[in-house]
């Protein structure tokens, strides 16, 4: 740290006075004392050249300043008034500033404390021209103000003995303060106004949150702690700004800027971790603004405050809990990783609020607002809104780049889409999610259902009219179960979350239940239908379960099924393996079976295209009793890869092969001709 001339002179004064309290000739024989005295007087230890302790002290006395500059006195007066401290603590505050900013003075005091721990406070009291009892009282007052972080009982043994927050000490000794706002500027940053409107946040229930913050900020001196959590980029900070704006309050972001940083632009060189500094600054600022009306504090990415590593101070749980519960200020804490916060900490917050992922309608509104004036078109906005894992931050930054480049219309669309795709890919998400693609258009008439009580039309009506229907689709592979679910959700305008049992099951105890809970939570938040494929693996009979976790998994799914208020579809090729209680939970149980001869003929004709069907081939087609729409989808794919038009004979041959497989035949190996 670069020491200013004024700091050197004030430090020299305190060092000279303090050394006058000890027998320096006796101490001079100690190598560590020599080094400490050399450092504070500005001499090199290896080049003393016959100098003794008195020579070094004479150098200090020559540098010393015995009168306090008026600016310093004014700064300390403003500081004491802001924190409710009496004027009599001014000498101690100035001494503490020097201890904070001058490493040589700290080293000298630490050396003297090691050998004279029982009298060090008495000697410092003499330097400040007060008695020891009054010094202890003044130390207690500064601790209560939040300037000293440790408890009075362990104060004298701490490494941070008489150390103030670096930003405070620096502003007092080197700044020019006019009000307490100048002190705040070294600890916080004023957040800019929110760009959001109530319409932008219509998907969120903010009633309780707004009422609580509005009432708490009216009077000041009210403790209200709020925790926002959600995935990165979901708009947590923007929401905090909006809340402050609605309350007509200032939102002050607590930061580690200008703190114990040797170089304020480089946190790696700091004497304290950023998390420690922010918590320290939060403590100070909350004391400073606690009685203010219309003021809120913001701690972003607060999870690092609760981390424990080799380089950070270990805060006690009691201290952390006190900071959250008892500080008389409205504070918003933001985290991207709720799992990193201890449960004992989460319980201390008055309000814990999750920022959910945006649904398609909300995304469209937000995108439309961001791209205003770029002429990208409504179809582009609608298409972009369907992108999975798309967050407000992705949209805002991509649009910002397009505006910087001066793009509009097609060039703006390409720029925004490319930027978002690159960002999602870098974040580990696929910019082009794998979705169901039917080989041929779904036709409800080409589905053969064995059911006395339900039809496709009834299921369709239930999904569109009542939403909370539960449908089980069973039957052999290829009969159209997956195609029907996708067709129906598209027609009813439901986004569909498709999962396989393998996506939910885990080898870790309890994780399968967590995955199931998360699935239903996501679907509820997004207003999406759920499609569970391979349901037999997930909903196996509990009577046949070989392990307790299998029973727990079925119980968890049954519980969520009954509470779910949106369409739920489950598909299996092995209905006999399902739990009996599960079967009873479904409103519709449709068994899709093989095509009728009439359906097979129609699909043959539709797949082949224009032409007259050969009668003798149709006679052979009618003999194939285990054909499915999936078999014709195979034909359709093979036609796509062939340059020649497929003959009726070749199509029948493929269908015969697929039919034989279901009757126990073997599939031919080789290239398709």
XYZ file of C-alpha atoms in Angstrom:
673
model
C 0.000 0.000 0.000
C 1.349 3.431 -0.912
C 1.548 5.581 2.235
C 0.741 9.278 1.901
C 3.002 11.903 3.510
C 0.248 12.873 5.969
C -0.215 9.255 7.044
C 3.550 8.852 7.544
C 3.700 11.914 9.765
C 0.702 10.924 11.913
C 2.025 7.359 12.225
C 5.433 8.749 13.230
C 3.765 10.787 15.993
C 1.900 7.798 17.438
C 4.975 5.539 17.144
C 7.200 8.076 18.940
C 4.686 8.486 21.761
C 4.192 4.737 22.106
C 7.930 3.968 22.165
C 8.298 6.570 24.909
C 6.256 4.257 27.128
C 8.870 1.447 26.881
C 12.585 0.919 27.577
C 13.767 0.900 23.952
C 17.426 0.281 24.898
C 16.409 -3.009 26.460
C 14.209 -3.868 23.479
C 16.960 -2.969 20.981
C 18.693 -6.280 21.684
C 15.745 -8.141 20.112
C 16.150 -8.677 16.363
C 12.369 -8.532 15.763
C 12.121 -5.160 17.528
C 14.987 -3.796 15.430
C 13.175 -4.825 12.239
C 9.882 -3.322 13.400
C 11.571 -0.042 14.376
C 13.506 0.102 11.103
C 10.323 -0.427 9.091
C 8.364 2.303 10.836
C 11.246 4.825 10.729
C 12.065 4.134 7.088
C 15.534 2.644 7.541
C 16.808 -0.559 5.970
C 17.557 -3.224 8.574
C 20.639 -4.465 6.684
C 22.110 -0.949 6.390
C 21.875 0.358 9.958
C 25.638 1.218 9.886
C 26.067 1.751 13.623
C 22.763 3.497 14.232
C 21.014 2.736 17.525
C 17.424 2.947 18.755
C 17.692 6.620 19.683
C 18.832 7.519 16.155
C 15.779 5.824 14.672
C 13.421 7.408 17.206
C 14.982 10.816 16.486
C 14.169 10.228 12.802
C 10.578 9.412 13.756
C 10.337 12.498 15.971
C 11.535 14.636 13.065
C 8.789 13.211 10.824
C 6.053 13.420 13.454
C 3.138 15.823 13.228
C 1.737 16.891 16.585
C -1.308 18.792 15.349
C -4.206 17.149 13.522
C -5.096 18.636 10.129
C -8.461 20.422 10.055
C -9.750 18.207 7.247
C -8.988 15.126 9.322
C -10.720 16.607 12.355
C -13.795 17.424 10.254
C -13.845 13.945 8.726
C -13.674 12.286 12.134
C -16.412 14.581 13.459
C -18.737 13.564 10.591
C -17.828 9.916 11.159
C -18.585 10.048 14.904
C -21.889 11.837 14.314
C -22.949 9.311 11.662
C -22.347 6.349 13.974
C -23.556 7.988 17.173
C -20.105 8.102 18.783
C -19.028 10.848 21.239
C -16.359 13.350 20.175
C -14.056 11.987 22.851
C -13.355 8.872 20.750
C -11.718 10.972 18.010
C -8.081 10.223 19.093
C -8.846 6.476 19.184
C -10.474 6.648 15.744
C -7.416 8.387 14.278
C -5.081 5.872 15.925
C -7.200 3.031 14.525
C -7.026 4.577 11.042
C -3.226 4.527 11.286
C -3.262 0.926 12.506
C -5.446 -0.008 9.532
C -3.442 1.747 6.830
C 0.121 1.438 8.128
C 1.608 -2.036 8.141
C 4.793 -0.854 9.981
C 2.677 0.539 12.864
C 0.684 -2.721 13.057
C 3.892 -4.745 13.189
C 5.303 -2.548 15.959
C 2.116 -2.763 18.049
C 1.871 -6.530 17.480
C 5.473 -6.960 18.649
C 4.818 -4.954 21.821
C 1.568 -6.847 22.464
C 3.367 -10.181 22.352
C 5.748 -9.205 25.174
C 3.559 -6.720 27.049
C 0.034 -8.024 26.567
C -0.988 -7.098 30.115
C -0.078 -3.429 29.733
C -0.482 -2.667 26.022
C -3.920 -1.070 26.432
C -2.625 1.027 29.319
C 0.289 2.279 27.171
C -2.003 3.073 24.223
C -4.317 4.940 26.631
C -1.350 7.056 27.756
C -0.532 7.869 24.121
C -4.132 8.993 23.588
C -4.032 10.956 26.855
C -6.895 9.061 28.497
C -7.059 6.426 31.239
C -7.313 2.727 30.483
C -10.902 2.388 31.733
C -12.067 5.090 29.353
C -10.137 3.456 26.478
C -11.914 0.152 27.110
C -15.249 1.969 27.151
C -14.462 3.720 23.870
C -13.416 0.427 22.252
C -16.757 -1.031 23.348
C -18.627 1.876 21.754
C -16.828 1.404 18.434
C -17.546 -2.328 18.517
C -21.247 -1.561 19.037
C -21.136 0.811 16.071
C -19.982 -2.075 13.854
C -16.541 -0.603 13.159
C -14.690 -3.324 15.068
C -15.971 -6.771 14.164
C -14.805 -8.748 17.209
C -16.226 -9.077 20.685
C -14.707 -6.963 23.456
C -13.754 -10.049 25.511
C -11.477 -11.439 22.798
C -10.578 -8.079 21.299
C -7.057 -7.730 22.672
C -6.007 -11.128 21.349
C -7.227 -10.701 17.780
C -5.045 -10.065 14.733
C -7.444 -7.269 13.855
C -6.638 -5.340 17.023
C -7.888 -1.747 16.553
C -8.475 -2.291 12.815
C -11.264 -0.410 11.017
C -12.716 -1.253 7.615
C -10.038 -0.150 5.175
C -12.439 1.967 3.118
C -13.515 3.880 6.236
C -9.936 4.504 7.416
C -8.846 5.640 3.972
C -11.752 8.075 3.589
C -11.075 9.594 7.035
C -7.329 10.101 6.608
C -7.141 10.882 2.909
C -10.629 12.018 1.878
C -12.749 15.091 2.315
C -16.119 14.207 3.792
C -19.118 16.494 3.733
C -21.765 14.101 5.014
C -22.393 10.478 5.935
C -23.244 9.834 2.269
C -19.552 10.257 1.478
C -18.794 7.446 3.945
C -21.418 5.249 2.290
C -19.936 5.801 -1.170
C -16.866 3.827 -0.101
C -18.937 0.811 0.900
C -21.895 0.644 -1.481
C -22.978 1.421 -5.018
C -26.346 3.011 -5.725
C -28.297 0.724 -8.075
C -29.775 2.315 -11.166
C -33.520 2.528 -11.656
C -35.394 -0.564 -12.791
C -36.487 -0.849 -16.421
C -39.225 -3.321 -15.540
C -42.919 -2.558 -15.289
C -45.713 -4.380 -13.492
C -46.711 -5.945 -16.834
C -43.236 -7.452 -17.217
C -43.659 -9.248 -13.890
C -47.290 -10.311 -14.242
C -46.192 -13.972 -14.104
C -44.957 -13.482 -10.528
C -47.031 -13.257 -7.342
C -45.497 -10.192 -5.684
C -48.370 -9.157 -3.421
C -46.846 -10.220 -0.072
C -43.345 -9.178 -1.097
C -44.416 -5.664 -2.084
C -46.623 -5.065 0.962
C -43.907 -6.188 3.370
C -41.179 -4.049 1.826
C -43.424 -1.000 1.422
C -44.429 -1.072 5.093
C -40.892 -1.795 6.320
C -39.335 1.081 4.360
C -41.931 3.652 5.467
C -40.534 4.100 8.958
C -36.942 2.858 8.892
C -35.349 0.898 11.735
C -37.301 -2.206 10.591
C -35.604 -5.589 10.197
C -36.755 -7.403 7.042
C -34.492 -9.908 5.309
C -35.428 -11.338 1.904
C -33.720 -14.143 -0.018
C -34.117 -14.387 -3.813
C -32.943 -17.579 -5.487
C -33.081 -19.050 -8.974
C -30.893 -19.964 -11.927
C -28.320 -17.371 -13.089
C -29.782 -14.742 -15.385
C -33.405 -15.261 -14.332
C -33.826 -11.608 -13.323
C -33.286 -11.669 -9.548
C -31.319 -8.409 -9.443
C -33.795 -6.738 -11.793
C -36.628 -7.791 -9.490
C -34.805 -6.309 -6.493
C -34.484 -2.991 -8.364
C -38.175 -3.101 -9.237
C -39.174 -3.746 -5.604
C -37.070 -0.776 -4.460
C -38.562 1.440 -7.165
C -42.142 0.554 -6.222
C -41.311 1.337 -2.587
C -39.749 4.652 -3.614
C -36.521 3.539 -1.961
C -32.829 3.690 -2.682
C -31.263 0.295 -3.333
C -27.649 0.217 -2.143
C -25.516 -2.695 -3.357
C -22.985 -3.700 -0.700
C -19.597 -4.306 -2.295
C -15.960 -4.962 -1.432
C -14.742 -1.977 -3.427
C -12.091 0.256 -1.887
C -11.833 -2.060 1.102
C -8.803 -3.889 2.350
C -7.459 -4.012 -1.186
C -3.812 -3.155 -1.667
C -4.844 -2.270 -5.200
C -8.593 -1.482 -5.214
C -8.935 -2.842 -8.743
C -7.523 -6.248 -7.868
C -9.312 -8.399 -5.298
C -6.582 -11.040 -5.471
C -4.239 -8.673 -3.624
C -6.639 -7.980 -0.769
C -5.893 -8.818 2.828
C -9.410 -10.188 3.161
C -11.662 -12.249 0.925
C -14.454 -10.431 -0.900
C -17.066 -12.339 1.120
C -15.557 -11.147 4.411
C -15.375 -7.561 3.239
C -18.945 -7.513 1.992
C -20.231 -8.945 5.257
C -18.154 -6.410 7.167
C -19.465 -3.608 4.990
C -23.034 -4.877 5.351
C -22.667 -4.684 9.107
C -21.330 -1.127 8.931
C -23.822 0.128 6.351
C -26.836 -1.363 8.134
C -25.834 0.530 11.273
C -25.366 3.694 9.232
C -28.690 3.604 7.348
C -30.773 1.619 9.832
C -32.907 4.595 10.872
C -33.280 5.942 7.357
C -36.593 5.698 5.580
C -36.799 4.448 2.004
C -33.452 2.627 2.000
C -32.755 -1.008 1.130
C -29.529 -3.028 0.945
C -28.611 -5.613 -1.692
C -26.103 -8.470 -1.363
C -25.707 -10.226 -4.707
C -24.202 -13.729 -5.056
C -24.363 -14.118 -1.295
C -23.508 -17.830 -1.389
C -19.779 -17.049 -1.166
C -20.369 -15.425 2.228
C -21.316 -18.832 3.580
C -18.477 -20.769 1.938
C -15.638 -22.134 4.003
C -12.132 -22.396 2.585
C -8.503 -21.989 3.639
C -8.419 -18.310 2.707
C -11.592 -17.009 4.331
C -12.401 -16.142 7.900
C -14.704 -18.602 9.637
C -17.722 -16.630 10.836
C -19.703 -18.206 13.623
C -23.270 -19.282 12.912
C -24.479 -16.949 15.633
C -22.842 -13.950 13.930
C -24.286 -14.803 10.515
C -27.735 -15.374 11.980
C -27.559 -12.026 13.769
C -26.632 -10.224 10.555
C -29.671 -11.716 8.789
C -32.246 -11.455 11.567
C -31.433 -8.483 13.751
C -29.998 -5.685 11.633
C -32.577 -2.864 11.484
C -32.711 -2.574 7.712
C -34.547 -4.040 4.704
C -32.044 -6.288 2.952
C -32.306 -8.439 -0.171
C -29.857 -11.325 -0.475
C -29.477 -13.011 -3.876
C -28.077 -16.447 -4.677
C -27.797 -18.645 -7.761
C -27.011 -21.683 -5.610
C -29.495 -22.180 -2.796
C -27.994 -25.602 -2.102
C -24.800 -23.913 -0.853
C -26.650 -22.090 1.927
C -27.059 -23.996 5.222
C -30.654 -24.680 6.224
C -30.013 -22.890 9.518
C -29.252 -19.744 7.489
C -32.241 -20.069 5.119
C -34.601 -20.301 8.106
C -33.451 -16.883 9.317
C -34.840 -14.980 6.344
C -38.287 -13.423 6.691
C -39.124 -14.110 3.031
C -37.587 -16.751 0.746
C -38.668 -16.243 -2.864
C -37.837 -18.302 -5.945
C -37.613 -16.626 -9.351
C -39.050 -19.281 -11.702
C -38.147 -19.895 -15.316
C -40.242 -17.825 -17.701
C -43.152 -19.383 -19.567
C -43.605 -18.879 -23.309
C -46.113 -16.034 -23.023
C -43.908 -14.071 -20.626
C -40.861 -14.664 -22.816
C -42.743 -13.284 -25.824
C -43.660 -10.120 -23.907
C -40.106 -9.648 -22.678
C -38.505 -10.312 -26.059
C -40.977 -7.939 -27.706
C -39.967 -5.194 -25.303
C -36.243 -5.748 -25.812
C -36.366 -5.880 -29.639
C -38.637 -2.868 -30.062
C -37.529 -0.911 -33.120
C -35.425 -3.732 -34.629
C -38.163 -4.954 -36.999
C -37.527 -8.634 -36.288
C -41.176 -9.656 -36.692
C -43.657 -11.477 -34.458
C -42.876 -14.907 -35.893
C -39.225 -14.549 -34.832
C -40.299 -13.476 -31.337
C -42.632 -16.461 -31.054
C -39.959 -18.857 -32.287
C -37.332 -17.474 -29.900
C -39.742 -17.766 -26.969
C -39.911 -21.545 -27.447
C -36.160 -21.883 -26.818
C -35.468 -23.970 -23.738
C -33.247 -22.504 -20.961
C -33.609 -18.988 -22.390
C -33.316 -16.353 -19.648
C -33.849 -12.566 -19.578
C -30.097 -11.979 -19.363
C -29.507 -13.950 -22.576
C -32.110 -11.914 -24.426
C -30.923 -8.538 -23.124
C -27.269 -9.109 -23.978
C -27.972 -10.544 -27.441
C -30.219 -7.614 -28.329
C -27.615 -5.181 -26.987
C -25.038 -6.599 -29.431
C -27.501 -6.293 -32.337
C -28.149 -2.638 -31.467
C -24.416 -1.912 -31.149
C -23.932 -3.311 -34.631
C -26.812 -1.245 -35.997
C -28.609 -4.347 -37.269
C -32.296 -4.517 -38.140
C -34.710 -7.027 -39.648
C -32.958 -10.152 -40.966
C -29.460 -9.129 -39.840
C -30.787 -8.422 -36.322
C -32.577 -11.797 -36.239
C -29.417 -13.645 -37.263
C -27.255 -11.743 -34.766
C -29.615 -12.317 -31.831
C -30.180 -15.992 -32.617
C -26.474 -16.724 -33.107
C -25.527 -14.890 -29.897
C -28.114 -16.788 -27.852
C -27.138 -20.143 -29.347
C -23.462 -19.542 -28.582
C -24.258 -18.500 -25.018
C -26.493 -21.509 -24.343
C -23.908 -23.875 -25.812
C -21.183 -22.360 -23.608
C -23.476 -22.805 -20.582
C -23.820 -26.512 -21.361
C -27.282 -26.334 -22.931
C -28.226 -27.396 -26.418
C -29.355 -24.410 -28.435
C -31.398 -26.823 -30.549
C -33.244 -29.085 -28.121
C -34.045 -32.593 -29.338
C -37.800 -32.749 -29.875
C -40.165 -35.364 -31.190
C -40.257 -35.440 -34.995
C -42.925 -37.623 -36.573
C -41.922 -39.477 -39.762
C -45.411 -38.797 -41.092
C -48.320 -36.622 -40.040
C -50.395 -38.115 -37.249
C -53.866 -39.239 -38.262
C -56.225 -40.155 -35.372
C -58.169 -42.438 -37.725
C -55.091 -44.620 -38.112
C -55.061 -45.548 -34.418
C -56.757 -48.747 -33.279
C -57.983 -48.525 -29.679
C -59.243 -51.390 -27.539
C -61.346 -49.664 -24.884
C -65.007 -49.896 -23.923
C -65.097 -46.643 -21.990
C -62.794 -44.145 -23.713
C -61.783 -42.850 -27.109
C -59.207 -40.454 -28.488
C -61.951 -37.850 -28.857
C -62.866 -38.072 -25.167
C -59.244 -37.678 -24.096
C -58.835 -34.734 -26.440
C -61.914 -33.024 -25.018
C -60.769 -33.631 -21.439
C -57.329 -32.141 -22.072
C -58.696 -29.043 -23.787
C -61.648 -28.424 -21.455
C -60.448 -29.630 -18.045
C -56.626 -29.640 -18.255
C -56.029 -31.848 -15.203
C -56.618 -35.189 -16.945
C -54.390 -38.228 -16.463
C -54.071 -40.645 -19.383
C -52.314 -44.017 -19.535
C -51.442 -45.303 -23.003
C -50.476 -48.957 -23.350
C -49.855 -51.274 -26.224
C -47.118 -52.661 -28.486
C -44.329 -50.419 -29.800
C -45.203 -48.325 -32.859
C -48.958 -48.156 -32.293
C -48.927 -44.337 -32.076
C -48.806 -43.655 -28.324
C -46.040 -41.027 -28.435
C -47.378 -39.513 -31.664
C -50.844 -39.117 -30.135
C -49.518 -37.336 -27.020
C -47.504 -34.859 -29.091
C -50.394 -34.315 -31.501
C -52.849 -33.679 -28.670
C -50.606 -31.239 -26.747
C -49.894 -29.292 -29.909
C -53.594 -29.052 -30.659
C -54.423 -27.985 -27.076
C -51.501 -25.514 -27.069
C -49.693 -27.161 -24.163
C -45.925 -27.197 -23.930
C -44.873 -30.804 -23.322
C -42.128 -31.937 -20.970
C -41.084 -35.412 -22.119
C -39.037 -37.651 -19.820
C -38.090 -41.277 -19.705
C -38.020 -43.275 -16.506
C -34.231 -43.399 -16.830
C -34.127 -39.588 -16.635
C -35.743 -39.686 -13.195
C -34.260 -42.793 -11.601
C -30.950 -42.467 -9.762
C -28.615 -44.848 -8.000
C -28.317 -42.388 -5.103
C -30.755 -42.727 -2.214
C -33.432 -40.055 -2.290
C -32.358 -38.523 -5.601
C -35.102 -40.244 -7.646
C -37.727 -38.662 -5.375
C -36.030 -35.269 -5.772
C -36.024 -35.631 -9.565
C -39.742 -36.469 -9.574
C -40.553 -33.502 -7.352
C -38.522 -31.196 -9.582
C -40.305 -32.473 -12.712
C -43.756 -31.653 -11.361
C -42.559 -28.340 -9.951
C -41.125 -27.301 -13.325
C -44.264 -28.340 -15.187
C -46.499 -26.422 -12.783
C -44.395 -23.271 -13.070
C -44.314 -23.456 -16.865
C -47.929 -24.556 -17.304
C -46.710 -27.635 -19.185
C -48.099 -31.118 -19.671
C -45.961 -34.102 -18.624
C -45.221 -37.146 -20.766
C -43.536 -40.093 -18.995
C -42.201 -42.712 -21.406
C -41.216 -46.207 -20.263
C -43.546 -45.723 -17.293
C -43.347 -49.408 -16.341
C -39.764 -48.867 -15.118
C -40.949 -46.092 -12.820
C -44.354 -47.384 -11.752
C -43.598 -51.053 -11.221
C -45.784 -53.064 -8.863
C -44.850 -52.459 -5.230
C -45.767 -56.060 -4.462
C -42.892 -57.196 -6.673
C -40.441 -54.517 -5.497
C -37.085 -55.921 -4.448
C -35.892 -52.817 -2.578
C -37.477 -50.167 -0.341
C -36.404 -47.321 -2.636
C -38.598 -48.767 -5.422
C -41.637 -48.476 -3.153
C -40.664 -44.935 -2.129
C -40.333 -43.901 -5.779
C -43.835 -45.163 -6.639
C -45.277 -43.442 -3.535
C -43.594 -40.160 -4.458
C -44.963 -40.256 -8.009
C -48.496 -41.146 -6.867
C -48.487 -38.230 -4.443
C -47.451 -35.719 -7.120
C -49.868 -37.181 -9.687
C -52.833 -36.523 -7.420
C -51.777 -32.909 -6.813
C -50.889 -32.086 -10.428
C -53.468 -29.849 -12.144
C -52.258 -30.143 -15.750
C -52.367 -32.960 -18.359
C -50.302 -36.022 -17.499
C -49.537 -38.820 -19.939
C -47.776 -42.080 -19.211
C -46.798 -44.621 -21.860
C -45.729 -48.223 -21.509
C -45.413 -51.300 -23.647
C -45.747 -53.524 -20.559
C -48.969 -52.613 -18.742
C -48.973 -55.855 -16.752
C -45.957 -54.662 -14.783
C -47.668 -51.517 -13.462
C -48.744 -51.065 -9.848
C -52.484 -51.611 -9.357
C -52.876 -48.361 -7.409
C -51.210 -46.528 -10.257
C -53.700 -47.925 -12.770
C -56.567 -46.554 -10.661
C -55.095 -43.042 -10.638
C -55.552 -42.571 -14.411
C -58.747 -41.070 -15.760
C -58.270 -42.747 -19.149
C -56.665 -46.079 -19.907
C -56.225 -46.541 -23.648
C -54.763 -49.691 -25.115
C -53.503 -49.008 -28.638
C -53.209 -52.211 -30.621
C -52.346 -53.355 -34.163
C -53.959 -51.859 -37.240
C -57.132 -53.276 -38.747
C -56.913 -54.488 -42.378
C -58.803 -51.383 -43.514
C -56.349 -49.099 -41.685
C -53.376 -51.007 -43.095
C -54.673 -50.599 -46.637
C -55.264 -46.873 -46.161
C -51.775 -46.303 -44.735
C -50.281 -48.375 -47.554
C -52.011 -46.117 -50.064
C -51.119 -42.873 -48.227
C -47.478 -43.873 -47.875
C -47.075 -45.066 -51.479
C -48.643 -42.011 -53.052
C -50.583 -41.798 -56.337
C -51.220 -45.098 -58.084
C -53.559 -48.106 -58.329
C -53.047 -50.754 -55.657
C -52.431 -54.270 -56.930
C -55.148 -56.655 -55.704
C -52.918 -59.668 -55.147
C -50.584 -57.544 -53.017
C -53.514 -56.249 -50.967
C -54.558 -59.863 -50.350
C -51.076 -60.516 -48.918
C -51.244 -57.267 -46.902
C -54.459 -58.410 -45.185
C -52.591 -61.443 -43.847
C -50.264 -59.179 -41.859
C -52.129 -58.884 -38.548
C -49.449 -57.146 -36.463
C -48.747 -54.012 -38.398
C -48.524 -50.612 -36.684
C -48.243 -47.002 -37.854
C -44.615 -47.258 -36.787
C -43.997 -49.888 -39.474
C -45.201 -47.498 -42.163
C -42.960 -44.805 -40.626
C -40.014 -47.164 -41.301
C -41.106 -47.457 -44.923
C -41.390 -43.692 -45.154
C -37.817 -43.206 -43.899
C -36.403 -45.751 -46.322
C -38.229 -44.040 -49.190
C -36.527 -40.772 -48.193
C -33.067 -42.304 -48.613
C -33.789 -43.956 -51.951
C -33.452 -42.120 -55.259
C -35.875 -44.491 -56.993
C -39.590 -44.622 -56.341
C -40.345 -47.576 -54.068
C -42.422 -50.315 -55.661
C -45.507 -51.813 -54.042
C -43.689 -55.158 -53.889
C -40.741 -53.638 -52.013
C -43.062 -51.860 -49.561
C -44.947 -55.073 -48.851
C -41.660 -56.913 -48.318
C -40.577 -54.398 -45.656
C -43.932 -54.618 -43.912
C -43.836 -58.453 -43.980
C -40.397 -58.354 -42.331
C -41.636 -56.052 -39.556
C -44.737 -58.197 -39.025
C -42.652 -61.374 -38.814
C -40.447 -59.837 -36.129
C -43.480 -59.470 -33.873
C -44.429 -63.070 -34.487
C -41.025 -64.328 -33.418
C -39.120 -64.051 -36.677
C -35.571 -62.757 -37.076
C -34.627 -59.450 -38.618
C -32.474 -59.564 -41.737
C -29.028 -58.010 -41.448
C -27.523 -55.956 -44.263
C -28.136 -52.940 -46.431
C -31.580 -51.937 -47.628
C -31.878 -52.416 -51.388
